[in-house]
Amino acid sequence: MSEGESKFGFKDMEKALETLKLLEDHDMQYRKLTVRGLLGRAKRVLTLTKAEEKLKNINEAIGVFEKWLEDNGGGASSKNAKTDNEDKVETVPGLGFKDKAAAEATLSILAERDPDYQRLAIKGLIGSSKRVLSGTKNEDKINSIKEGVQVLEDFLEKFEAENRIKENRAYLAYAVVSKLPQPKENLSVEFLAAYGGSKAKGNYKHLRTMYPKEDETTSWDIVRNRQIAKLLEQIKNEDAKLFDSESGEPTELHLQLIHWAYTPQPDKVKAYVEKLAKKTPQKRKPESSNNSNSSSSANDSSSEDSDDSVPKKKKRE
């Protein structure tokens, strides 16, 4: 298996297609996990790459992987992802390519949404247009569709040339955000209630068709991007730190950003949350040190070599 895995990659479209071909020998869950992993790595590489040709090639590979995931229902971020029927994500309404006006309306609908979704939606529409054109004989209809597609292709070309994917604000998992102090600002409270609520259940894709109570015209994904832009500008202007130098905890301004499910340093935030989780049982330990039964029940998810093995050894002595 290691030999096959070493051949997986994303340097260009050809490599991405080759990777998908190699993955056909594996079960679907493994294929989805691998493709998601490659996508994440490819997007990180993009942020460090300046060569235009390399950017173009990697972007094309990303497009191949994103299209494959969309076609195979692999978009859910959870390891225990539900089936499409159980967690069906609604399509953003109004997207189309039947003519120039429809294409321009599409770009307007996609404006301010997550860049990775903009690219995915546009590529999906262009792909659909080719299938429609192949079955259309009416010349006027064909010309109208081609005009619409040209608008979309022009947008995509500019998108790739400007490397707009760098502006994508990847979602911090709800499971991470929920373990930190809750927001005080009402809109942030409502956003997190939507993100972790009964409909979205931590799947950010649902936020594209969910709306705040006071604004039924602007979906949560757009509201989020606007709020993040304001906070990032404030952090830049104030030259504010993201973490306390002594405790390592996120600063108040950074915490406001996290409440919109975003952080420029996700690994550091996750590490801090894990550190908090480890501290919790340690605080309970003195209270239950005289009672071996309560000590073991408090340690609900620790490993065999965890701290509660120490008092057991002392008792034997």
PDB file of C-alpha atoms in Angstrom:
ATOM      1  CA  MET A   1       0.000   0.000   0.000  1.00  0.00           C
ATOM      2  CA  SER A   2       2.830   2.392   0.775  1.00  0.00           C
ATOM      3  CA  GLU A   3       4.095   2.171  -2.801  1.00  0.00           C
ATOM      4  CA  GLY A   4       0.676   3.165  -4.113  1.00  0.00           C
ATOM      5  CA  GLU A   5       0.313   5.991  -1.612  1.00  0.00           C
ATOM      6  CA  SER A   6       3.691   7.411  -2.658  1.00  0.00           C
ATOM      7  CA  LYS A   7       2.255   7.902  -6.143  1.00  0.00           C
ATOM      8  CA  PHE A   8      -0.636  10.063  -4.913  1.00  0.00           C
ATOM      9  CA  GLY A   9      -0.218  13.759  -5.639  1.00  0.00           C
ATOM     10  CA  PHE A  10      -1.608  17.077  -6.805  1.00  0.00           C
ATOM     11  CA  LYS A  11       1.132  18.788  -8.840  1.00  0.00           C
ATOM     12  CA  ASP A  12      -1.176  19.075 -11.872  1.00  0.00           C
ATOM     13  CA  MET A  13      -4.414  17.783 -13.384  1.00  0.00           C
ATOM     14  CA  GLU A  14      -2.729  14.700 -14.842  1.00  0.00           C
ATOM     15  CA  LYS A  15      -1.332  13.735 -11.433  1.00  0.00           C
ATOM     16  CA  ALA A  16      -4.727  14.235  -9.799  1.00  0.00           C
ATOM     17  CA  LEU A  17      -6.441  12.023 -12.381  1.00  0.00           C
ATOM     18  CA  GLU A  18      -3.711   9.397 -11.949  1.00  0.00           C
ATOM     19  CA  THR A  19      -4.268   9.524  -8.180  1.00  0.00           C
ATOM     20  CA  LEU A  20      -8.006   8.932  -8.572  1.00  0.00           C
ATOM     21  CA  LYS A  21      -7.247   5.995 -10.850  1.00  0.00           C
ATOM     22  CA  LEU A  22      -4.900   4.454  -8.266  1.00  0.00           C
ATOM     23  CA  LEU A  23      -7.490   4.933  -5.531  1.00  0.00           C
ATOM     24  CA  GLU A  24     -10.057   2.845  -7.404  1.00  0.00           C
ATOM     25  CA  ASP A  25      -8.521  -0.262  -5.815  1.00  0.00           C
ATOM     26  CA  HIS A  26      -9.437   0.990  -2.322  1.00  0.00           C
ATOM     27  CA  ASP A  27     -12.770   1.208  -0.494  1.00  0.00           C
ATOM     28  CA  MET A  28     -14.800   4.415  -0.829  1.00  0.00           C
ATOM     29  CA  GLN A  29     -14.187   5.665   2.720  1.00  0.00           C
ATOM     30  CA  TYR A  30     -10.409   5.410   2.227  1.00  0.00           C
ATOM     31  CA  ARG A  31     -10.662   7.179  -1.129  1.00  0.00           C
ATOM     32  CA  LYS A  32     -12.643  10.082   0.352  1.00  0.00           C
ATOM     33  CA  LEU A  33     -10.273  10.495   3.294  1.00  0.00           C
ATOM     34  CA  THR A  34      -7.237  10.422   0.988  1.00  0.00           C
ATOM     35  CA  VAL A  35      -8.679  12.950  -1.454  1.00  0.00           C
ATOM     36  CA  ARG A  36      -9.661  15.290   1.394  1.00  0.00           C
ATOM     37  CA  GLY A  37      -6.141  15.006   2.785  1.00  0.00           C
ATOM     38  CA  LEU A  38      -4.575  15.801  -0.583  1.00  0.00           C
ATOM     39  CA  LEU A  39      -6.919  18.768  -0.998  1.00  0.00           C
ATOM     40  CA  GLY A  40      -5.871  20.190   2.345  1.00  0.00           C
ATOM     41  CA  ARG A  41      -2.190  19.808   1.518  1.00  0.00           C
ATOM     42  CA  ALA A  42      -2.648  21.296  -1.951  1.00  0.00           C
ATOM     43  CA  LYS A  43      -4.353  24.393  -0.549  1.00  0.00           C
ATOM     44  CA  ARG A  44      -1.567  24.873   1.983  1.00  0.00           C
ATOM     45  CA  VAL A  45       1.046  24.578  -0.775  1.00  0.00           C
ATOM     46  CA  LEU A  46      -0.841  27.225  -2.781  1.00  0.00           C
ATOM     47  CA  THR A  47      -0.354  29.777  -0.018  1.00  0.00           C
ATOM     48  CA  LEU A  48       3.417  29.286  -0.260  1.00  0.00           C
ATOM     49  CA  THR A  49       3.693  29.205  -4.052  1.00  0.00           C
ATOM     50  CA  LYS A  50       4.341  32.232  -6.261  1.00  0.00           C
ATOM     51  CA  ALA A  51       5.199  30.688  -9.639  1.00  0.00           C
ATOM     52  CA  GLU A  52       2.186  31.300 -11.908  1.00  0.00           C
ATOM     53  CA  GLU A  53       2.547  28.043 -13.852  1.00  0.00           C
ATOM     54  CA  LYS A  54       2.766  26.004 -10.661  1.00  0.00           C
ATOM     55  CA  LEU A  55      -0.259  27.820  -9.202  1.00  0.00           C
ATOM     56  CA  LYS A  56      -2.243  27.088 -12.352  1.00  0.00           C
ATOM     57  CA  ASN A  57      -1.318  23.388 -12.307  1.00  0.00           C
ATOM     58  CA  ILE A  58      -2.135  22.890  -8.618  1.00  0.00           C
ATOM     59  CA  ASN A  59      -5.427  24.764  -8.985  1.00  0.00           C
ATOM     60  CA  GLU A  60      -6.405  22.431 -11.828  1.00  0.00           C
ATOM     61  CA  ALA A  61      -5.580  19.417  -9.648  1.00  0.00           C
ATOM     62  CA  ILE A  62      -7.661  20.871  -6.815  1.00  0.00           C
ATOM     63  CA  GLY A  63     -10.552  21.276  -9.234  1.00  0.00           C
ATOM     64  CA  VAL A  64     -10.334  17.586 -10.170  1.00  0.00           C
ATOM     65  CA  PHE A  65     -10.411  16.495  -6.508  1.00  0.00           C
ATOM     66  CA  GLU A  66     -13.236  18.874  -5.551  1.00  0.00           C
ATOM     67  CA  LYS A  67     -15.353  17.698  -8.484  1.00  0.00           C
ATOM     68  CA  TRP A  68     -14.719  14.060  -7.522  1.00  0.00           C
ATOM     69  CA  LEU A  69     -15.777  14.705  -3.918  1.00  0.00           C
ATOM     70  CA  GLU A  70     -18.898  16.537  -5.049  1.00  0.00           C
ATOM     71  CA  ASP A  71     -19.835  13.683  -7.387  1.00  0.00           C
ATOM     72  CA  ASN A  72     -19.187  11.044  -4.731  1.00  0.00           C
ATOM     73  CA  GLY A  73     -20.825  12.744  -1.759  1.00  0.00           C
ATOM     74  CA  GLY A  74     -17.536  13.200   0.031  1.00  0.00           C
ATOM     75  CA  GLY A  75     -17.947  16.775   1.183  1.00  0.00           C
ATOM     76  CA  ALA A  76     -18.840  16.153   4.860  1.00  0.00           C
ATOM     77  CA  SER A  77     -15.971  17.064   7.172  1.00  0.00           C
ATOM     78  CA  SER A  78     -16.771  14.599   9.961  1.00  0.00           C
ATOM     79  CA  LYS A  79     -14.871  11.314  10.217  1.00  0.00           C
ATOM     80  CA  ASN A  80     -18.203   9.645  10.880  1.00  0.00           C
ATOM     81  CA  ALA A  81     -19.790  11.369   7.909  1.00  0.00           C
ATOM     82  CA  LYS A  82     -23.466  10.681   7.381  1.00  0.00           C
ATOM     83  CA  THR A  83     -24.850   9.528   4.065  1.00  0.00           C
ATOM     84  CA  ASP A  84     -26.098  12.081   1.566  1.00  0.00           C
ATOM     85  CA  ASN A  85     -29.723  11.218   2.353  1.00  0.00           C
ATOM     86  CA  GLU A  86     -29.192  11.797   6.085  1.00  0.00           C
ATOM     87  CA  ASP A  87     -27.266  15.061   5.684  1.00  0.00           C
ATOM     88  CA  LYS A  88     -28.347  16.509   2.371  1.00  0.00           C
ATOM     89  CA  VAL A  89     -26.883  19.967   1.766  1.00  0.00           C
ATOM     90  CA  GLU A  90     -29.262  22.314  -0.038  1.00  0.00           C
ATOM     91  CA  THR A  91     -28.019  23.866  -3.271  1.00  0.00           C
ATOM     92  CA  VAL A  92     -27.616  27.634  -3.346  1.00  0.00           C
ATOM     93  CA  PRO A  93     -30.574  28.759  -5.492  1.00  0.00           C
ATOM     94  CA  GLY A  94     -30.351  30.890  -8.625  1.00  0.00           C
ATOM     95  CA  LEU A  95     -27.116  29.582 -10.164  1.00  0.00           C
ATOM     96  CA  GLY A  96     -27.184  29.051 -13.922  1.00  0.00           C
ATOM     97  CA  PHE A  97     -25.603  29.494 -17.348  1.00  0.00           C
ATOM     98  CA  LYS A  98     -28.474  29.557 -19.873  1.00  0.00           C
ATOM     99  CA  ASP A  99     -27.381  32.991 -21.117  1.00  0.00           C
ATOM    100  CA  LYS A 100     -25.168  35.953 -20.264  1.00  0.00           C
ATOM    101  CA  ALA A 101     -27.706  37.440 -17.840  1.00  0.00           C
ATOM    102  CA  ALA A 102     -28.033  34.154 -15.946  1.00  0.00           C
ATOM    103  CA  ALA A 103     -24.250  33.836 -15.680  1.00  0.00           C
ATOM    104  CA  GLU A 104     -23.873  37.400 -14.406  1.00  0.00           C
ATOM    105  CA  ALA A 105     -26.629  36.762 -11.852  1.00  0.00           C
ATOM    106  CA  THR A 106     -24.710  33.659 -10.770  1.00  0.00           C
ATOM    107  CA  LEU A 107     -21.563  35.677 -10.124  1.00  0.00           C
ATOM    108  CA  SER A 108     -23.606  38.150  -8.105  1.00  0.00           C
ATOM    109  CA  ILE A 109     -25.062  35.342  -5.963  1.00  0.00           C
ATOM    110  CA  LEU A 110     -21.594  33.871  -5.389  1.00  0.00           C
ATOM    111  CA  ALA A 111     -20.010  37.211  -4.466  1.00  0.00           C
ATOM    112  CA  GLU A 112     -18.679  37.324  -0.880  1.00  0.00           C
ATOM    113  CA  ARG A 113     -19.078  33.581  -0.461  1.00  0.00           C
ATOM    114  CA  ASP A 114     -16.134  31.311   0.356  1.00  0.00           C
ATOM    115  CA  PRO A 115     -13.638  31.365  -2.553  1.00  0.00           C
ATOM    116  CA  ASP A 116     -13.310  27.579  -2.588  1.00  0.00           C
ATOM    117  CA  TYR A 117     -17.089  27.319  -3.030  1.00  0.00           C
ATOM    118  CA  GLN A 118     -17.081  29.998  -5.749  1.00  0.00           C
ATOM    119  CA  ARG A 119     -14.552  28.027  -7.751  1.00  0.00           C
ATOM    120  CA  LEU A 120     -16.298  24.701  -7.155  1.00  0.00           C
ATOM    121  CA  ALA A 121     -19.694  26.093  -8.174  1.00  0.00           C
ATOM    122  CA  ILE A 122     -18.359  27.770 -11.334  1.00  0.00           C
ATOM    123  CA  LYS A 123     -16.459  24.674 -12.435  1.00  0.00           C
ATOM    124  CA  GLY A 124     -19.540  22.578 -11.798  1.00  0.00           C
ATOM    125  CA  LEU A 125     -21.681  24.878 -13.938  1.00  0.00           C
ATOM    126  CA  ILE A 126     -19.153  24.860 -16.775  1.00  0.00           C
ATOM    127  CA  GLY A 127     -19.088  21.068 -16.661  1.00  0.00           C
ATOM    128  CA  SER A 128     -22.892  20.914 -16.694  1.00  0.00           C
ATOM    129  CA  SER A 129     -23.051  23.314 -19.635  1.00  0.00           C
ATOM    130  CA  LYS A 130     -20.967  20.960 -21.758  1.00  0.00           C
ATOM    131  CA  ARG A 131     -23.409  18.130 -21.125  1.00  0.00           C
ATOM    132  CA  VAL A 132     -26.360  20.388 -21.955  1.00  0.00           C
ATOM    133  CA  LEU A 133     -24.703  21.658 -25.141  1.00  0.00           C
ATOM    134  CA  SER A 134     -24.055  18.127 -26.353  1.00  0.00           C
ATOM    135  CA  GLY A 135     -27.799  17.447 -26.300  1.00  0.00           C
ATOM    136  CA  THR A 136     -28.988  20.806 -27.681  1.00  0.00           C
ATOM    137  CA  LYS A 137     -29.741  21.431 -31.364  1.00  0.00           C
ATOM    138  CA  ASN A 138     -31.373  24.870 -31.226  1.00  0.00           C
ATOM    139  CA  GLU A 139     -28.744  27.325 -32.489  1.00  0.00           C
ATOM    140  CA  ASP A 140     -30.104  30.307 -30.534  1.00  0.00           C
ATOM    141  CA  LYS A 141     -30.048  28.290 -27.327  1.00  0.00           C
ATOM    142  CA  ILE A 142     -26.537  27.062 -28.061  1.00  0.00           C
ATOM    143  CA  ASN A 143     -25.284  30.607 -28.648  1.00  0.00           C
ATOM    144  CA  SER A 144     -26.951  31.868 -25.461  1.00  0.00           C
ATOM    145  CA  ILE A 145     -25.384  29.098 -23.385  1.00  0.00           C
ATOM    146  CA  LYS A 146     -21.967  29.754 -24.902  1.00  0.00           C
ATOM    147  CA  GLU A 147     -22.246  33.445 -23.993  1.00  0.00           C
ATOM    148  CA  GLY A 148     -23.167  32.505 -20.438  1.00  0.00           C
ATOM    149  CA  VAL A 149     -20.314  30.027 -20.163  1.00  0.00           C
ATOM    150  CA  GLN A 150     -17.863  32.626 -21.478  1.00  0.00           C
ATOM    151  CA  VAL A 151     -18.787  34.913 -18.568  1.00  0.00           C
ATOM    152  CA  LEU A 152     -18.119  32.079 -16.122  1.00  0.00           C
ATOM    153  CA  GLU A 153     -14.847  31.085 -17.788  1.00  0.00           C
ATOM    154  CA  ASP A 154     -13.616  34.694 -17.736  1.00  0.00           C
ATOM    155  CA  PHE A 155     -14.362  34.855 -14.010  1.00  0.00           C
ATOM    156  CA  LEU A 156     -12.564  31.569 -13.382  1.00  0.00           C
ATOM    157  CA  GLU A 157      -9.518  32.655 -15.379  1.00  0.00           C
ATOM    158  CA  LYS A 158      -9.247  35.857 -13.340  1.00  0.00           C
ATOM    159  CA  PHE A 159      -9.866  33.914 -10.119  1.00  0.00           C
ATOM    160  CA  GLU A 160      -6.934  31.595 -10.821  1.00  0.00           C
ATOM    161  CA  ALA A 161      -4.653  34.370 -12.101  1.00  0.00           C
ATOM    162  CA  GLU A 162      -5.169  36.371  -8.893  1.00  0.00           C
ATOM    163  CA  ASN A 163      -4.964  33.226  -6.757  1.00  0.00           C
ATOM    164  CA  ARG A 164      -8.118  34.240  -4.881  1.00  0.00           C
ATOM    165  CA  ILE A 165      -8.173  30.893  -3.084  1.00  0.00           C
ATOM    166  CA  LYS A 166      -5.724  32.494  -0.644  1.00  0.00           C
ATOM    167  CA  GLU A 167      -8.634  34.571   0.628  1.00  0.00           C
ATOM    168  CA  ASN A 168     -10.513  31.450   1.719  1.00  0.00           C
ATOM    169  CA  ARG A 169     -11.172  31.376   5.472  1.00  0.00           C
ATOM    170  CA  ALA A 170     -11.295  27.682   6.329  1.00  0.00           C
ATOM    171  CA  TYR A 171     -13.846  26.769   8.973  1.00  0.00           C
ATOM    172  CA  LEU A 172     -12.647  25.821  12.427  1.00  0.00           C
ATOM    173  CA  ALA A 173     -14.559  22.722  13.519  1.00  0.00           C
ATOM    174  CA  TYR A 174     -17.532  23.415  15.760  1.00  0.00           C
ATOM    175  CA  ALA A 175     -16.237  20.791  18.192  1.00  0.00           C
ATOM    176  CA  VAL A 176     -13.166  22.983  18.750  1.00  0.00           C
ATOM    177  CA  VAL A 177     -14.986  26.331  18.971  1.00  0.00           C
ATOM    178  CA  SER A 178     -17.545  24.985  21.440  1.00  0.00           C
ATOM    179  CA  LYS A 179     -14.829  24.107  23.970  1.00  0.00           C
ATOM    180  CA  LEU A 180     -13.734  27.740  24.302  1.00  0.00           C
ATOM    181  CA  PRO A 181     -15.495  30.578  26.198  1.00  0.00           C
ATOM    182  CA  GLN A 182     -18.804  31.470  24.587  1.00  0.00           C
ATOM    183  CA  PRO A 183     -19.276  34.790  22.738  1.00  0.00           C
ATOM    184  CA  LYS A 184     -20.925  37.839  24.285  1.00  0.00           C
ATOM    185  CA  GLU A 185     -21.990  39.428  21.009  1.00  0.00           C
ATOM    186  CA  ASN A 186     -25.526  38.385  19.981  1.00  0.00           C
ATOM    187  CA  LEU A 187     -24.767  37.818  16.290  1.00  0.00           C
ATOM    188  CA  SER A 188     -21.849  35.507  17.137  1.00  0.00           C
ATOM    189  CA  VAL A 189     -24.065  33.606  19.582  1.00  0.00           C
ATOM    190  CA  GLU A 190     -26.691  33.143  16.866  1.00  0.00           C
ATOM    191  CA  PHE A 191     -24.065  32.074  14.322  1.00  0.00           C
ATOM    192  CA  LEU A 192     -22.663  29.350  16.577  1.00  0.00           C
ATOM    193  CA  ALA A 193     -26.180  28.177  17.413  1.00  0.00           C
ATOM    194  CA  ALA A 194     -26.778  27.776  13.668  1.00  0.00           C
ATOM    195  CA  TYR A 195     -23.383  26.130  13.009  1.00  0.00           C
ATOM    196  CA  GLY A 196     -23.802  23.543  15.758  1.00  0.00           C
ATOM    197  CA  GLY A 197     -27.596  23.328  15.640  1.00  0.00           C
ATOM    198  CA  SER A 198     -29.983  20.598  14.547  1.00  0.00           C
ATOM    199  CA  LYS A 199     -29.764  21.462  10.833  1.00  0.00           C
ATOM    200  CA  ALA A 200     -26.073  22.147  10.199  1.00  0.00           C
ATOM    201  CA  LYS A 201     -24.727  19.852  12.955  1.00  0.00           C
ATOM    202  CA  GLY A 202     -21.232  21.245  12.428  1.00  0.00           C
ATOM    203  CA  ASN A 203     -21.330  20.909   8.624  1.00  0.00           C
ATOM    204  CA  TYR A 204     -20.492  24.423   7.401  1.00  0.00           C
ATOM    205  CA  LYS A 205     -21.959  23.794   3.934  1.00  0.00           C
ATOM    206  CA  HIS A 206     -25.462  24.160   5.364  1.00  0.00           C
ATOM    207  CA  LEU A 207     -24.669  27.766   6.299  1.00  0.00           C
ATOM    208  CA  ARG A 208     -24.860  28.742   2.611  1.00  0.00           C
ATOM    209  CA  THR A 209     -28.653  28.422   2.762  1.00  0.00           C
ATOM    210  CA  MET A 210     -29.236  29.439   6.395  1.00  0.00           C
ATOM    211  CA  TYR A 211     -29.942  33.002   7.505  1.00  0.00           C
ATOM    212  CA  PRO A 212     -29.844  35.190  10.637  1.00  0.00           C
ATOM    213  CA  LYS A 213     -33.217  35.942  12.239  1.00  0.00           C
ATOM    214  CA  GLU A 214     -32.951  39.646  11.424  1.00  0.00           C
ATOM    215  CA  ASP A 215     -31.758  39.258   7.820  1.00  0.00           C
ATOM    216  CA  GLU A 216     -33.355  36.703   5.528  1.00  0.00           C
ATOM    217  CA  THR A 217     -31.465  37.951   2.468  1.00  0.00           C
ATOM    218  CA  THR A 218     -27.832  37.427   3.532  1.00  0.00           C
ATOM    219  CA  SER A 219     -26.820  33.841   4.310  1.00  0.00           C
ATOM    220  CA  TRP A 220     -24.583  32.934   7.237  1.00  0.00           C
ATOM    221  CA  ASP A 221     -21.530  32.159   5.082  1.00  0.00           C
ATOM    222  CA  ILE A 222     -21.560  35.721   3.729  1.00  0.00           C
ATOM    223  CA  VAL A 223     -22.221  37.236   7.163  1.00  0.00           C
ATOM    224  CA  ARG A 224     -19.285  35.220   8.503  1.00  0.00           C
ATOM    225  CA  ASN A 225     -16.890  36.407   5.792  1.00  0.00           C
ATOM    226  CA  ARG A 226     -17.845  40.032   6.412  1.00  0.00           C
ATOM    227  CA  GLN A 227     -17.299  39.731  10.162  1.00  0.00           C
ATOM    228  CA  ILE A 228     -13.963  37.962   9.689  1.00  0.00           C
ATOM    229  CA  ALA A 229     -12.774  40.690   7.288  1.00  0.00           C
ATOM    230  CA  LYS A 230     -13.590  43.394   9.867  1.00  0.00           C
ATOM    231  CA  LEU A 231     -11.799  41.570  12.673  1.00  0.00           C
ATOM    232  CA  LEU A 232      -8.714  40.801  10.576  1.00  0.00           C
ATOM    233  CA  GLU A 233      -8.502  44.467   9.607  1.00  0.00           C
ATOM    234  CA  GLN A 234      -8.766  45.451  13.279  1.00  0.00           C
ATOM    235  CA  ILE A 235      -6.062  42.963  14.262  1.00  0.00           C
ATOM    236  CA  LYS A 236      -3.811  44.322  11.514  1.00  0.00           C
ATOM    237  CA  ASN A 237      -4.396  47.989  12.399  1.00  0.00           C
ATOM    238  CA  GLU A 238      -3.827  47.413  16.107  1.00  0.00           C
ATOM    239  CA  ASP A 239      -0.936  45.018  15.493  1.00  0.00           C
ATOM    240  CA  ALA A 240      -2.748  42.816  18.003  1.00  0.00           C
ATOM    241  CA  LYS A 241      -1.385  39.513  19.238  1.00  0.00           C
ATOM    242  CA  LEU A 242      -3.374  36.335  18.744  1.00  0.00           C
ATOM    243  CA  PHE A 243      -2.199  34.532  21.890  1.00  0.00           C
ATOM    244  CA  ASP A 244      -1.229  35.535  25.418  1.00  0.00           C
ATOM    245  CA  SER A 245       2.546  35.124  25.693  1.00  0.00           C
ATOM    246  CA  GLU A 246       2.369  33.550  29.166  1.00  0.00           C
ATOM    247  CA  SER A 247      -0.773  31.409  29.238  1.00  0.00           C
ATOM    248  CA  GLY A 248      -0.926  30.614  25.523  1.00  0.00           C
ATOM    249  CA  GLU A 249      -4.666  31.283  25.476  1.00  0.00           C
ATOM    250  CA  PRO A 250      -6.255  33.193  22.571  1.00  0.00           C
ATOM    251  CA  THR A 251      -6.523  36.939  23.163  1.00  0.00           C
ATOM    252  CA  GLU A 252      -9.945  38.589  23.413  1.00  0.00           C
ATOM    253  CA  LEU A 253      -9.781  39.862  19.821  1.00  0.00           C
ATOM    254  CA  HIS A 254      -8.619  36.478  18.556  1.00  0.00           C
ATOM    255  CA  LEU A 255     -11.447  34.817  20.477  1.00  0.00           C
ATOM    256  CA  GLN A 256     -13.933  37.033  18.641  1.00  0.00           C
ATOM    257  CA  LEU A 257     -12.469  35.698  15.390  1.00  0.00           C
ATOM    258  CA  ILE A 258     -12.708  32.104  16.627  1.00  0.00           C
ATOM    259  CA  HIS A 259     -16.394  32.668  17.429  1.00  0.00           C
ATOM    260  CA  TRP A 260     -16.829  33.020  13.654  1.00  0.00           C
ATOM    261  CA  ALA A 261     -15.170  29.615  13.234  1.00  0.00           C
ATOM    262  CA  TYR A 262     -11.890  31.006  11.914  1.00  0.00           C
ATOM    263  CA  THR A 263      -8.332  31.408  13.088  1.00  0.00           C
ATOM    264  CA  PRO A 264      -5.102  32.071  11.155  1.00  0.00           C
ATOM    265  CA  GLN A 265      -3.439  29.472  13.407  1.00  0.00           C
ATOM    266  CA  PRO A 266      -5.793  26.468  13.685  1.00  0.00           C
ATOM    267  CA  ASP A 267      -3.144  24.012  14.870  1.00  0.00           C
ATOM    268  CA  LYS A 268      -2.181  26.245  17.790  1.00  0.00           C
ATOM    269  CA  VAL A 269      -5.822  26.768  18.777  1.00  0.00           C
ATOM    270  CA  LYS A 270      -6.491  23.022  18.639  1.00  0.00           C
ATOM    271  CA  ALA A 271      -3.407  22.381  20.765  1.00  0.00           C
ATOM    272  CA  TYR A 272      -4.660  24.893  23.343  1.00  0.00           C
ATOM    273  CA  VAL A 273      -8.100  23.225  23.430  1.00  0.00           C
ATOM    274  CA  GLU A 274      -6.448  19.824  23.922  1.00  0.00           C
ATOM    275  CA  LYS A 275      -4.390  21.313  26.741  1.00  0.00           C
ATOM    276  CA  LEU A 276      -7.586  22.578  28.390  1.00  0.00           C
ATOM    277  CA  ALA A 277      -9.172  19.143  28.077  1.00  0.00           C
ATOM    278  CA  LYS A 278      -6.201  17.515  29.819  1.00  0.00           C
ATOM    279  CA  LYS A 279      -6.357  20.023  32.669  1.00  0.00           C
ATOM    280  CA  THR A 280      -9.979  19.279  33.496  1.00  0.00           C
ATOM    281  CA  PRO A 281      -9.536  15.751  34.963  1.00  0.00           C
ATOM    282  CA  GLN A 282      -6.422  16.889  36.846  1.00  0.00           C
ATOM    283  CA  LYS A 283      -8.490  19.470  38.718  1.00  0.00           C
ATOM    284  CA  ARG A 284     -10.978  16.813  39.783  1.00  0.00           C
ATOM    285  CA  LYS A 285      -8.293  14.393  40.947  1.00  0.00           C
ATOM    286  CA  PRO A 286      -7.693  15.744  44.522  1.00  0.00           C
ATOM    287  CA  GLU A 287     -11.440  15.579  45.222  1.00  0.00           C
ATOM    288  CA  SER A 288     -11.580  11.877  44.380  1.00  0.00           C
ATOM    289  CA  SER A 289      -8.129  10.760  45.566  1.00  0.00           C
ATOM    290  CA  ASN A 290      -9.633   8.986  48.589  1.00  0.00           C
ATOM    291  CA  ASN A 291     -12.181   7.144  46.516  1.00  0.00           C
ATOM    292  CA  SER A 292     -10.831   4.777  43.874  1.00  0.00           C
ATOM    293  CA  ASN A 293     -14.256   4.270  42.299  1.00  0.00           C
ATOM    294  CA  SER A 294     -14.915   7.964  41.677  1.00  0.00           C
ATOM    295  CA  SER A 295     -11.341   8.368  40.466  1.00  0.00           C
ATOM    296  CA  SER A 296     -11.807   5.798  37.733  1.00  0.00           C
ATOM    297  CA  SER A 297     -15.205   7.167  36.675  1.00  0.00           C
ATOM    298  CA  ALA A 298     -13.859  10.706  36.306  1.00  0.00           C
ATOM    299  CA  ASN A 299     -11.216   9.444  33.902  1.00  0.00           C
ATOM    300  CA  ASP A 300     -13.669   8.632  31.103  1.00  0.00           C
ATOM    301  CA  SER A 301     -11.364   8.645  28.088  1.00  0.00           C
ATOM    302  CA  SER A 302      -7.776   8.308  29.312  1.00  0.00           C
ATOM    303  CA  SER A 303      -5.250   5.692  28.222  1.00  0.00           C
ATOM    304  CA  GLU A 304      -3.915   2.780  30.263  1.00  0.00           C
ATOM    305  CA  ASP A 305      -0.795   4.687  31.319  1.00  0.00           C
ATOM    306  CA  SER A 306      -2.701   7.807  32.501  1.00  0.00           C
ATOM    307  CA  ASP A 307      -2.253   9.551  35.885  1.00  0.00           C
ATOM    308  CA  ASP A 308      -4.881   7.509  37.710  1.00  0.00           C
ATOM    309  CA  SER A 309      -2.572   4.476  37.539  1.00  0.00           C
ATOM    310  CA  VAL A 310      -0.204   6.152  40.030  1.00  0.00           C
ATOM    311  CA  PRO A 311      -2.433   6.073  43.138  1.00  0.00           C
ATOM    312  CA  LYS A 312      -3.265   2.435  42.367  1.00  0.00           C
ATOM    313  CA  LYS A 313       0.407   1.550  42.582  1.00  0.00           C
ATOM    314  CA  LYS A 314       0.733   3.447  45.854  1.00  0.00           C
ATOM    315  CA  LYS A 315      -2.126   1.461  47.355  1.00  0.00           C
ATOM    316  CA  ARG A 316      -0.346  -1.803  46.587  1.00  0.00           C
ATOM    317  CA  GLU A 317       2.752  -0.493  48.345  1.00  0.00           C
TER     318      GLU A 317
END
